[in-house]
XYZ file of C-alpha atoms in Angstrom:
686
model
C -15.558 -35.482 -9.883
C -16.072 -33.508 -13.087
C -16.842 -35.483 -16.233
C -17.831 -35.054 -19.877
C -21.523 -35.631 -19.124
C -21.500 -32.545 -16.917
C -19.538 -30.309 -19.266
C -20.746 -31.468 -22.682
C -23.865 -33.625 -22.301
C -25.510 -35.076 -25.380
C -28.844 -35.132 -23.534
C -30.307 -33.164 -20.612
C -33.453 -33.743 -18.583
C -34.983 -31.051 -16.385
C -36.867 -32.758 -13.554
C -39.520 -30.226 -12.607
C -39.374 -28.151 -15.787
C -42.478 -26.031 -16.402
C -44.091 -23.370 -18.550
C -43.846 -20.740 -15.808
C -40.645 -18.885 -16.640
C -41.003 -16.857 -13.445
C -40.142 -19.954 -11.431
C -36.845 -21.882 -11.481
C -38.285 -24.914 -13.299
C -39.517 -22.822 -16.201
C -36.630 -20.371 -16.251
C -34.027 -23.105 -16.558
C -35.807 -24.648 -19.555
C -36.034 -21.212 -21.182
C -32.334 -20.523 -20.624
C -31.269 -23.893 -22.050
C -33.416 -23.332 -25.134
C -32.339 -19.724 -25.659
C -28.712 -20.751 -25.147
C -28.842 -22.813 -28.329
C -28.225 -26.201 -26.709
C -27.391 -28.672 -29.501
C -28.286 -31.928 -27.718
C -31.608 -33.504 -26.761
C -33.602 -31.675 -24.072
C -36.207 -33.637 -22.078
C -38.655 -32.524 -19.393
C -40.292 -34.430 -16.535
C -43.473 -32.878 -15.116
C -46.440 -34.954 -13.869
C -48.961 -32.135 -14.471
C -48.026 -30.897 -17.964
C -48.125 -32.524 -21.410
C -45.956 -29.949 -23.123
C -43.438 -27.471 -21.704
C -42.203 -24.590 -23.868
C -42.762 -26.604 -27.020
C -41.234 -29.840 -25.723
C -43.236 -33.030 -25.143
C -43.158 -33.957 -21.456
C -42.542 -37.221 -19.604
C -44.866 -37.562 -16.630
C -42.513 -39.801 -14.666
C -38.746 -40.158 -14.620
C -39.196 -43.921 -15.057
C -40.417 -43.251 -18.612
C -37.188 -41.520 -19.666
C -34.713 -43.024 -22.107
C -31.042 -42.939 -21.043
C -30.063 -39.307 -20.354
C -26.584 -37.995 -19.553
C -27.286 -34.924 -17.387
C -30.193 -34.304 -15.027
C -31.132 -30.905 -13.597
C -33.390 -31.273 -10.558
C -35.832 -28.483 -9.663
C -38.094 -30.411 -7.279
C -38.563 -30.431 -3.483
C -35.578 -31.727 -1.557
C -37.419 -34.748 -0.170
C -37.894 -36.174 -3.683
C -34.314 -35.644 -4.851
C -32.526 -38.723 -3.387
C -34.985 -41.244 -4.897
C -34.832 -39.448 -8.243
C -31.032 -39.407 -8.301
C -30.870 -43.104 -7.385
C -33.380 -44.001 -10.110
C -31.660 -41.992 -12.835
C -28.163 -43.179 -11.917
C -29.220 -46.825 -11.655
C -31.653 -47.170 -14.561
C -31.117 -44.237 -16.949
C -27.288 -44.123 -17.082
C -27.312 -40.539 -15.828
C -23.778 -39.594 -14.855
C -24.113 -35.908 -14.024
C -26.516 -34.046 -11.744
C -27.181 -30.365 -11.095
C -29.485 -29.953 -8.104
C -31.039 -26.511 -7.905
C -33.293 -27.414 -4.971
C -32.627 -26.097 -1.459
C -33.583 -27.564 1.911
C -30.561 -29.788 2.532
C -27.581 -29.571 4.878
C -27.619 -25.782 4.817
C -30.909 -25.864 6.758
C -31.462 -28.972 8.897
C -29.912 -32.231 10.057
C -32.649 -34.093 8.188
C -31.698 -32.186 5.054
C -28.075 -33.192 5.555
C -29.122 -36.863 5.521
C -30.937 -36.349 2.206
C -27.819 -34.681 0.848
C -25.649 -37.602 1.944
C -27.938 -40.092 0.165
C -27.521 -38.113 -3.036
C -23.744 -38.071 -2.657
C -23.629 -41.799 -1.911
C -25.592 -42.576 -5.089
C -23.354 -40.331 -7.195
C -20.219 -41.920 -5.746
C -21.578 -45.436 -6.326
C -22.295 -44.813 -10.011
C -19.419 -42.445 -10.756
C -21.647 -39.429 -11.369
C -20.743 -35.755 -11.069
C -22.773 -33.598 -8.675
C -23.177 -29.817 -8.675
C -25.085 -28.475 -5.666
C -27.521 -28.867 -4.091
C -28.791 -25.367 -3.347
C -27.255 -23.615 -6.358
C -28.269 -21.621 -9.438
C -26.701 -24.160 -11.814
C -23.899 -24.353 -14.353
C -23.436 -21.994 -17.309
C -21.084 -22.982 -20.121
C -20.843 -22.397 -23.851
C -22.356 -25.897 -24.298
C -25.439 -25.529 -22.093
C -27.080 -22.783 -20.018
C -28.313 -24.905 -17.092
C -29.068 -21.967 -14.792
C -32.400 -20.474 -13.812
C -31.188 -16.919 -13.249
C -30.538 -13.776 -15.241
C -28.457 -12.111 -16.561
C -26.885 -14.495 -19.035
C -23.581 -12.784 -19.887
C -21.950 -12.881 -23.284
C -20.037 -16.149 -23.518
C -16.682 -16.496 -25.232
C -13.667 -18.782 -25.005
C -11.719 -15.592 -24.249
C -14.035 -14.767 -21.358
C -13.423 -15.489 -17.686
C -14.237 -18.602 -15.660
C -16.243 -17.649 -12.577
C -16.716 -20.016 -9.622
C -19.014 -19.023 -6.765
C -19.943 -20.562 -3.450
C -23.172 -18.551 -3.393
C -25.850 -18.524 -6.064
C -27.397 -15.162 -5.220
C -23.984 -13.517 -4.949
C -23.021 -15.014 -8.302
C -26.017 -13.264 -9.865
C -25.059 -9.921 -8.331
C -21.457 -10.313 -9.504
C -22.705 -11.106 -13.012
C -24.828 -7.934 -12.892
C -21.727 -5.944 -11.994
C -19.696 -7.615 -14.743
C -22.202 -7.308 -17.589
C -22.415 -3.513 -17.402
C -18.609 -3.380 -17.647
C -18.570 -5.545 -20.775
C -16.808 -8.452 -19.070
C -17.342 -11.678 -21.004
C -17.462 -15.175 -19.518
C -16.385 -18.638 -20.561
C -18.198 -20.455 -17.739
C -20.066 -19.791 -14.496
C -20.023 -22.415 -11.743
C -22.415 -22.111 -8.812
C -21.394 -24.916 -6.452
C -24.020 -24.316 -3.760
C -23.360 -26.609 -0.807
C -20.471 -28.172 -2.712
C -21.265 -31.639 -1.385
C -19.096 -33.307 -4.021
C -17.599 -30.578 -6.182
C -16.241 -27.534 -4.354
C -14.325 -24.517 -5.591
C -11.034 -26.339 -5.023
C -12.248 -29.268 -7.160
C -13.191 -26.995 -10.052
C -9.747 -25.369 -9.907
C -8.141 -28.816 -9.818
C -9.998 -29.833 -12.977
C -9.085 -26.594 -14.731
C -5.447 -27.055 -13.720
C -5.127 -30.712 -14.690
C -6.908 -30.227 -18.037
C -5.525 -26.784 -18.883
C -4.957 -26.066 -22.564
C -3.268 -22.673 -23.094
C -4.576 -22.444 -26.658
C -8.268 -22.935 -25.893
C -8.941 -22.332 -22.190
C -9.720 -19.102 -20.378
C -6.730 -17.477 -18.716
C -8.774 -15.576 -16.101
C -10.471 -17.110 -13.059
C -12.682 -15.182 -10.630
C -13.732 -16.750 -7.321
C -16.313 -15.957 -4.669
C -15.484 -18.128 -1.637
C -17.429 -18.593 1.572
C -15.569 -21.636 2.893
C -12.049 -22.828 2.134
C -12.486 -26.510 2.926
C -9.100 -27.601 1.570
C -6.484 -24.806 1.698
C -3.669 -27.029 0.411
C -5.640 -28.001 -2.691
C -6.638 -24.399 -3.368
C -3.035 -23.251 -2.965
C -1.588 -25.998 -5.153
C -3.931 -25.678 -8.131
C -4.315 -21.890 -8.059
C -0.511 -21.552 -8.000
C -0.155 -24.039 -10.851
C -2.692 -22.192 -12.994
C -0.985 -18.852 -12.404
C 2.409 -20.343 -13.287
C 0.829 -21.612 -16.517
C -0.164 -18.071 -17.454
C -3.568 -17.663 -15.803
C -4.600 -14.822 -13.528
C -6.867 -15.332 -10.514
C -8.775 -12.929 -8.288
C -11.030 -13.848 -5.385
C -13.328 -12.600 -2.654
C -13.260 -14.542 0.618
C -16.389 -13.647 2.583
C -16.960 -14.414 6.240
C -13.580 -13.326 7.616
C -14.894 -11.149 10.437
C -16.751 -12.555 13.447
C -20.135 -11.217 12.323
C -19.352 -12.085 8.702
C -18.635 -15.656 9.788
C -22.080 -15.925 11.321
C -23.648 -14.681 8.111
C -21.738 -17.210 6.028
C -22.653 -20.066 8.376
C -26.361 -19.295 8.192
C -26.198 -19.084 4.410
C -24.476 -22.276 3.287
C -23.182 -23.952 6.393
C -19.767 -22.415 5.722
C -17.149 -22.123 8.435
C -15.160 -18.952 7.965
C -11.390 -18.996 8.214
C -9.499 -16.229 9.971
C -8.719 -13.218 7.829
C -4.983 -13.422 8.368
C -4.925 -17.034 7.188
C -6.855 -16.131 4.053
C -4.565 -13.188 3.346
C -1.557 -15.454 3.785
C -2.957 -18.177 1.536
C -3.813 -15.753 -1.256
C -0.376 -14.128 -1.049
C 1.389 -17.486 -1.328
C -0.816 -18.583 -4.246
C -0.532 -15.282 -6.141
C -4.299 -14.661 -5.977
C -5.413 -11.026 -6.120
C -7.630 -10.470 -3.106
C -10.765 -8.382 -3.585
C -13.277 -7.188 -1.024
C -16.358 -6.277 -3.073
C -18.256 -7.263 -6.208
C -17.209 -4.081 -7.954
C -13.559 -4.665 -7.129
C -13.684 -8.301 -8.287
C -15.277 -7.508 -11.643
C -12.984 -4.514 -12.137
C -9.939 -6.723 -11.570
C -11.462 -9.241 -13.975
C -11.759 -6.556 -16.645
C -8.144 -5.463 -16.083
C -7.052 -9.087 -16.514
C -8.557 -9.128 -20.020
C -6.286 -6.258 -21.122
C -2.575 -6.516 -21.985
C -0.593 -6.764 -18.737
C 1.102 -3.708 -17.300
C 4.853 -3.604 -17.859
C 5.424 -0.568 -15.628
C 3.774 1.827 -13.177
C 3.683 5.077 -15.207
C 0.275 6.271 -16.439
C -0.786 8.972 -18.850
C -4.281 10.251 -18.124
C -6.158 11.596 -21.135
C -9.324 13.421 -20.143
C -11.701 16.170 -21.156
C -12.867 16.702 -17.562
C -10.371 18.003 -15.021
C -11.929 16.666 -11.809
C -11.924 12.943 -12.692
C -8.359 13.298 -13.950
C -7.253 14.718 -10.598
C -9.116 12.028 -8.650
C -7.528 9.310 -10.767
C -4.091 10.868 -10.255
C -4.603 10.883 -6.494
C -5.878 7.304 -6.411
C -3.062 5.945 -8.609
C -0.430 7.724 -6.540
C -1.936 6.443 -3.288
C -1.744 2.914 -4.667
C 1.942 3.180 -5.546
C 1.482 3.916 -9.259
C 2.796 7.003 -10.996
C 1.447 9.843 -13.124
C 4.702 11.457 -14.293
C 4.888 15.013 -15.571
C 5.021 15.191 -19.372
C 7.186 17.944 -20.841
C 9.668 18.664 -23.599
C 9.460 19.238 -27.359
C 6.974 16.422 -27.991
C 4.656 17.787 -25.295
C 4.876 21.280 -26.793
C 4.112 19.836 -30.208
C 1.025 18.028 -28.893
C -0.220 21.181 -27.197
C -0.139 22.990 -30.542
C -2.550 20.413 -31.954
C -5.101 20.949 -29.171
C -7.444 23.869 -28.444
C -6.052 26.827 -26.488
C -6.302 26.222 -22.757
C -5.573 22.516 -23.024
C -2.959 21.049 -20.693
C -0.444 18.355 -21.554
C 1.431 18.198 -18.229
C -0.386 14.967 -17.209
C -3.264 14.615 -16.753
C -3.602 15.645 -20.394
C -6.785 17.742 -20.444
C -8.076 18.224 -23.999
C -11.045 20.255 -22.643
C -14.752 19.524 -22.880
C -14.696 20.867 -26.455
C -11.933 18.462 -27.501
C -12.770 16.557 -30.677
C -12.572 12.826 -31.415
C -9.685 13.619 -33.759
C -7.789 15.353 -30.944
C -8.486 12.355 -28.695
C -6.863 10.067 -31.257
C -3.859 12.386 -31.704
C -3.306 12.551 -27.948
C -3.402 8.767 -27.597
C -0.900 8.476 -30.477
C 1.531 10.799 -28.700
C 1.222 8.753 -25.482
C 1.850 5.585 -27.463
C 4.696 6.704 -29.710
C 6.254 9.911 -28.418
C 6.234 9.702 -24.611
C 8.706 6.961 -23.699
C 8.235 7.306 -19.947
C 4.596 6.217 -20.188
C 3.604 2.548 -19.699
C -0.201 2.747 -19.855
C -2.957 5.141 -20.875
C -6.204 5.906 -19.038
C -8.841 7.668 -21.142
C -11.695 9.478 -19.377
C -14.378 10.447 -21.882
C -18.027 11.149 -21.075
C -20.680 13.685 -22.022
C -22.938 16.236 -20.309
C -25.683 15.054 -22.661
C -25.129 17.698 -25.336
C -23.445 15.507 -27.956
C -23.324 11.906 -29.061
C -20.111 9.996 -28.572
C -20.211 7.341 -31.290
C -17.333 8.912 -33.231
C -15.136 9.403 -30.154
C -15.720 5.854 -28.956
C -14.992 4.525 -32.426
C -11.625 6.309 -32.296
C -11.012 4.764 -28.891
C -11.971 1.341 -30.251
C -9.363 1.517 -33.021
C -6.637 2.860 -30.735
C -7.158 -0.008 -28.277
C -6.642 -2.452 -31.147
C -3.596 -0.607 -32.528
C -1.636 0.390 -29.430
C 0.860 -1.842 -27.655
C 0.489 0.070 -24.408
C -2.672 -0.950 -22.514
C -5.518 1.558 -22.696
C -8.039 1.738 -19.843
C -11.325 3.285 -21.057
C -13.189 5.215 -18.355
C -16.596 6.020 -19.836
C -18.692 7.426 -16.988
C -21.836 8.495 -18.893
C -23.800 5.251 -18.561
C -27.113 7.134 -18.583
C -26.671 10.032 -21.011
C -24.497 8.012 -23.396
C -25.930 4.572 -22.731
C -26.336 3.522 -26.390
C -22.827 4.703 -27.288
C -21.286 2.803 -24.363
C -23.309 -0.306 -25.264
C -22.043 -0.187 -28.855
C -18.463 0.206 -27.602
C -18.837 -2.819 -25.302
C -20.421 -4.848 -28.117
C -17.118 -4.597 -29.985
C -15.510 -6.697 -27.246
C -14.213 -3.973 -24.950
C -14.587 -3.374 -21.219
C -15.409 -0.131 -19.448
C -14.291 1.219 -16.075
C -16.979 3.754 -15.285
C -15.360 4.855 -11.998
C -11.751 6.007 -12.055
C -11.038 5.499 -8.336
C -12.337 1.910 -8.358
C -10.047 1.250 -11.324
C -7.030 2.694 -9.507
C -7.754 0.651 -6.379
C -7.991 -2.552 -8.421
C -4.770 -1.758 -10.295
C -3.010 -1.244 -6.987
C -4.232 -4.597 -5.679
C -2.906 -6.333 -8.786
C 0.461 -4.574 -8.677
C 0.972 -5.501 -5.008
C 0.089 -9.182 -5.434
C 3.267 -11.269 -5.711
C 3.793 -14.187 -8.043
C 3.143 -17.663 -6.577
C 5.763 -18.783 -4.098
C 8.100 -21.609 -5.136
C 6.623 -24.971 -4.102
C 9.958 -26.326 -2.913
C 10.826 -25.991 0.787
C 14.322 -24.593 1.376
C 15.842 -25.445 4.773
C 18.144 -22.382 4.991
C 20.361 -24.190 7.509
C 17.578 -24.914 10.015
C 18.777 -27.539 12.548
C 15.737 -29.806 12.305
C 17.299 -32.664 14.270
C 18.055 -30.436 17.262
C 14.629 -28.812 16.999
C 12.880 -32.192 17.171
C 14.902 -33.153 20.250
C 13.976 -29.897 22.005
C 10.263 -30.283 21.206
C 10.329 -33.950 22.277
C 11.929 -33.054 25.614
C 9.098 -30.666 26.554
C 6.695 -32.672 28.729
C 3.949 -30.110 29.460
C 1.765 -27.880 27.324
C 1.907 -24.119 27.721
C 4.441 -21.308 27.414
C 7.976 -22.672 27.569
C 10.845 -21.407 29.702
C 13.071 -18.574 28.400
C 16.083 -20.830 27.857
C 13.953 -23.228 25.783
C 12.759 -20.252 23.717
C 16.384 -19.325 23.061
C 17.258 -22.910 22.124
C 14.352 -23.136 19.649
C 15.142 -19.803 17.986
C 18.813 -20.742 17.858
C 17.831 -23.784 15.745
C 16.733 -21.287 13.096
C 19.770 -19.055 13.449
C 17.685 -16.155 14.764
C 19.978 -13.836 16.780
C 18.969 -12.977 20.334
C 20.204 -10.303 22.675
C 22.561 -11.680 25.387
C 20.543 -12.578 28.471
C 20.516 -14.638 31.660
C 17.630 -16.000 33.742
C 18.279 -16.797 37.391
C 16.902 -16.754 40.891
C 20.315 -15.625 42.145
C 20.927 -11.918 42.507
C 24.669 -12.522 42.551
C 24.669 -14.511 39.276
C 22.705 -11.789 37.504
C 25.044 -9.090 38.825
C 28.081 -10.954 37.490
C 26.370 -11.350 34.113
C 25.446 -7.653 33.975
C 29.019 -6.631 34.761
C 30.259 -8.908 31.971
C 27.923 -7.698 29.180
C 28.037 -4.090 30.353
C 25.452 -1.567 31.473
C 22.800 -0.341 30.728
C 20.677 -3.470 31.030
C 17.014 -4.481 31.138
C 15.430 -6.614 33.877
C 12.227 -8.631 33.287
C 10.227 -10.857 35.603
C 9.943 -14.516 34.539
C 6.613 -16.298 35.074
C 3.780 -13.855 34.313
C 2.871 -13.850 30.614
C 2.170 -10.110 30.388
C 5.220 -8.700 32.160
C 4.466 -5.020 31.585
C 0.970 -5.314 33.087
C 2.392 -6.392 36.462
C 5.311 -3.975 36.546
C 7.711 -6.689 35.554
C 9.929 -4.745 33.132
C 12.538 -2.140 34.048
C 14.657 -0.438 31.390
C 17.944 1.434 31.509
C 19.391 -0.084 34.687
C 22.882 1.405 34.974
C 24.299 0.209 38.317
C 24.544 -3.045 40.331
C 22.680 -1.344 43.187
C 19.711 -0.523 40.937
C 19.699 -4.087 39.623
C 19.618 -5.467 43.172
C 16.599 -3.311 44.063
C 14.693 -4.366 40.933
C 15.531 -8.030 41.528
C 14.091 -7.925 45.038
C 10.947 -6.135 43.816
C 10.280 -8.469 40.881
C 10.702 -11.675 42.880
C 7.763 -10.504 45.019
C 5.451 -10.286 41.978
C 2.781 -12.995 41.952
C 3.791 -16.109 39.895
C 7.396 -14.894 39.550
C 9.851 -17.776 39.054
C 12.978 -15.762 38.341
C 14.394 -12.618 36.764
C 15.840 -12.174 33.277
C 18.620 -9.695 32.628
C 19.404 -8.549 29.071
C 21.881 -6.216 27.481
C 19.924 -3.057 26.592
C 20.077 -2.301 22.889
C 18.859 0.640 20.846
C 16.993 0.521 17.551
C 13.604 0.561 15.864
C 11.142 -2.002 17.212
C 9.952 -4.680 14.794
C 7.565 -7.564 15.327
C 7.264 -11.155 14.117
C 4.602 -13.575 15.298
C 2.917 -16.769 14.176
C -0.212 -18.721 14.994
C -1.173 -22.220 13.974
C -4.497 -22.209 12.143
C -6.285 -25.528 11.724
C -6.124 -26.736 8.075
C -3.974 -23.769 7.035
C -0.834 -24.351 9.085
C 1.216 -21.529 10.583
C 0.230 -17.985 9.672
C 3.272 -15.741 10.078
C 2.754 -12.048 10.891
C 5.263 -9.239 10.578
C 5.181 -5.517 11.193
C 6.612 -2.616 13.113
C 6.575 -3.138 16.877
C 5.077 -1.064 19.649
C 2.091 1.104 18.767
C 2.026 -0.120 15.176
C 1.078 -3.622 16.332
C -1.010 -2.833 19.405
C -3.021 0.162 18.155
C -2.656 0.531 14.395
C -2.485 -3.236 13.732
C -0.101 -2.557 10.866
C 0.800 -6.184 10.162
C 1.024 -8.398 7.095
C 0.596 -12.156 6.975
C 2.099 -15.079 5.102
C 1.657 -18.840 5.142
C 4.628 -20.903 6.336
C 7.023 -21.826 4.887
C 7.782 -18.466 3.261
C 10.104 -17.672 0.396
C 12.251 -14.539 0.361
C 9.915 -13.071 -2.264
C 6.937 -13.520 0.045
C 8.820 -12.033 2.989
C 9.793 -8.941 1.001
C 6.211 -8.611 -0.262
C 4.939 -8.667 3.322
C 7.473 -6.043 4.437
C 6.808 -3.767 1.467
C 3.027 -3.967 2.051
C 3.249 -2.488 5.548
C 1.812 0.999 5.893
C 4.903 1.895 7.920
C 7.355 0.564 5.347
C 8.829 4.031 4.835
C 10.270 3.779 8.360
C 11.993 0.514 7.447
C 13.200 1.957 4.157
C 14.430 5.167 5.777
C 12.770 8.561 5.677
C 13.598 12.228 6.381
C 17.321 11.695 6.472
C 17.207 8.707 8.811
C 19.015 5.546 7.806
C 16.850 2.626 6.790
C 16.793 -0.645 8.701
C 18.500 -3.835 7.581
C 15.572 -5.043 5.483
C 17.487 -8.040 4.151
C 18.195 -9.295 7.675
C 14.545 -8.772 8.683
C 13.370 -10.789 5.670
C 15.887 -13.514 6.495
C 14.555 -13.844 10.051
C 10.968 -14.041 8.757
C 11.929 -16.786 6.295
C 13.962 -18.741 8.858
C 11.204 -18.612 11.477
C 8.579 -19.725 8.944
C 10.783 -22.640 7.861
C 11.318 -23.717 11.452
C 7.554 -23.688 12.022
C 7.048 -25.962 9.032
C 8.753 -28.690 11.078
C 7.202 -27.869 14.469
C 3.418 -28.049 14.355
C 3.494 -28.367 18.147
C 4.253 -24.639 18.295
C 0.794 -23.073 18.341
C 1.824 -19.468 18.989
C 5.075 -17.551 18.886
C 5.720 -13.855 19.457
C 9.077 -12.182 18.921
C 8.365 -8.672 20.111
C 10.327 -6.628 19.920
C 13.155 -7.186 17.531
C 15.471 -4.195 17.611
C 16.735 -3.124 14.220
C 19.150 -0.608 12.793
C 20.945 -0.329 9.481
C 23.408 -3.087 10.460
C 21.451 -5.839 12.210
C 18.141 -7.110 13.574
C 18.194 -8.822 16.984
C 15.369 -10.522 18.916
C 14.935 -8.996 22.378
C 11.928 -10.830 23.768
C 10.009 -13.900 22.654
C 7.469 -16.367 23.960
C 6.415 -19.724 22.549
C 3.247 -21.696 23.264
C 3.577 -25.462 22.855
C 0.645 -27.879 22.576
C 1.429 -31.491 21.832
């Protein structure tokens, strides 16, 4: 629970506060004092009489009633202290900095549980244990540095790791990113990242609250809660970006040893973030860069003008923007010619607009004005302006400052000279701006934002799924494992997913009659072995009854064979759809191109069932091989609408069949007219 005593306490006590500012107990007192805390600050320390100018209580029993307690004492003393303060001192909020709890030992976990039990009994809020604290505009109850500039227009940052939070703050401060609050939840025994988002969602005030949330997550303990409240906040006008660490096998081990976190699979995380509308980041630099972008006016289009006085960075930015699906259109015409006349000879206005190293602050301002007012096919402006150390840049950055305030098109300042123009950059940031010192990192972050869809609709659409028939089919299955081909067809038919005509039989004559009816060529596949190709159980392009008879006899001799399947052989591009049930997340649906793209290149995208059409299209468009689906080099594109429909229908079916633990439809054959499932397998576990 999050309460007023935690957010806006009238009194704070630091249990273990000291004069040594190089240790957590002293540093946290210093930060609270330097932060201008307006309430009453008390200290408990049995060995000191005065700490940083404040008279000390030698024992917590001597304290008057105090609303918030910050504990910086050994773990073994924390439960008794919490119980005393909650019972006798009316303390209703606790921040426990101390480590040595459930993240380390079973004995520590018992101490942690005692603390939680006391907080639950008395209705107290608990941050931690094992955290750096809580930083708000009301109180700076953290022991670390840096303390960023705080503003109601700054970002809310929630971290599952204290040390990582510090490193992310370091990355943010040098970019000029301001903060509204910093939450380090530590072990998150009571209040986790999902709980903080819930509070921010349920108490959101668009006039006073921050509209940007940054998250560093090591464990998603409640995916549904994270999805619900993150989606709500984004629909209310907020923007959220997050790092989820511990997605790889080795990364999971690192996360577990750090905070007892259990990592979720990467595909499930990707799917959850896509459904919620969260921009996924993979590094501190990327997260803080996205945060800075979020503080600027939102992009209304993809077309950038690049204003630079250094050719190389302009080219690198052009390449990076283009790679990310953004555009740097050529600028030409009378207005471009007119601008070129106002610049020094040798300048280029084609885009990037290179005003040369000798370009003046006045020329910088003129160029930005042309991009703002004269070039209609430009949506945003990137300005690269540094120095070789020969001149000061105060005047140029002052021009940039005023243009950012005046222009309606967003301006992205790229000021790379953090060493040779450090004071000038610092003065620019002090005026409330942000700085993207690396142009490629900026382009990568912009691409991530542009490719993140809006939150999916919360309502589940049935799309004609025959749920009643589906339940009867699932109920009739009496053993766990991969189901028979006819059952696979029946299940997919409940979702209206088209399948190629086929027959399974142990009768050579029946299969021959079927083949004659559907027409040659056909495909024969062994039934029984899971990996048919590995045992020679697939034969393509069978054109005669005699060939079919030979293949039937051969396949029935394969170990574990229970029959032979005959299908009409179709032509088309191979696509893939699969799904896996992830504990706590539900079904993660994967899509991609079939064949080598799945097996070798792993070109797949994921979504969390049930999927909307918007999510399905976002998944398809995010594939590296999307150009094949769209159509390239004179070839017709595939029926993208039908592919999206099958993805949506399958995901909706899975929403009502948690017994399906795995499903693979591979391949689907697609052309410009239709998409048809050729082979599928379904794993059932009741």
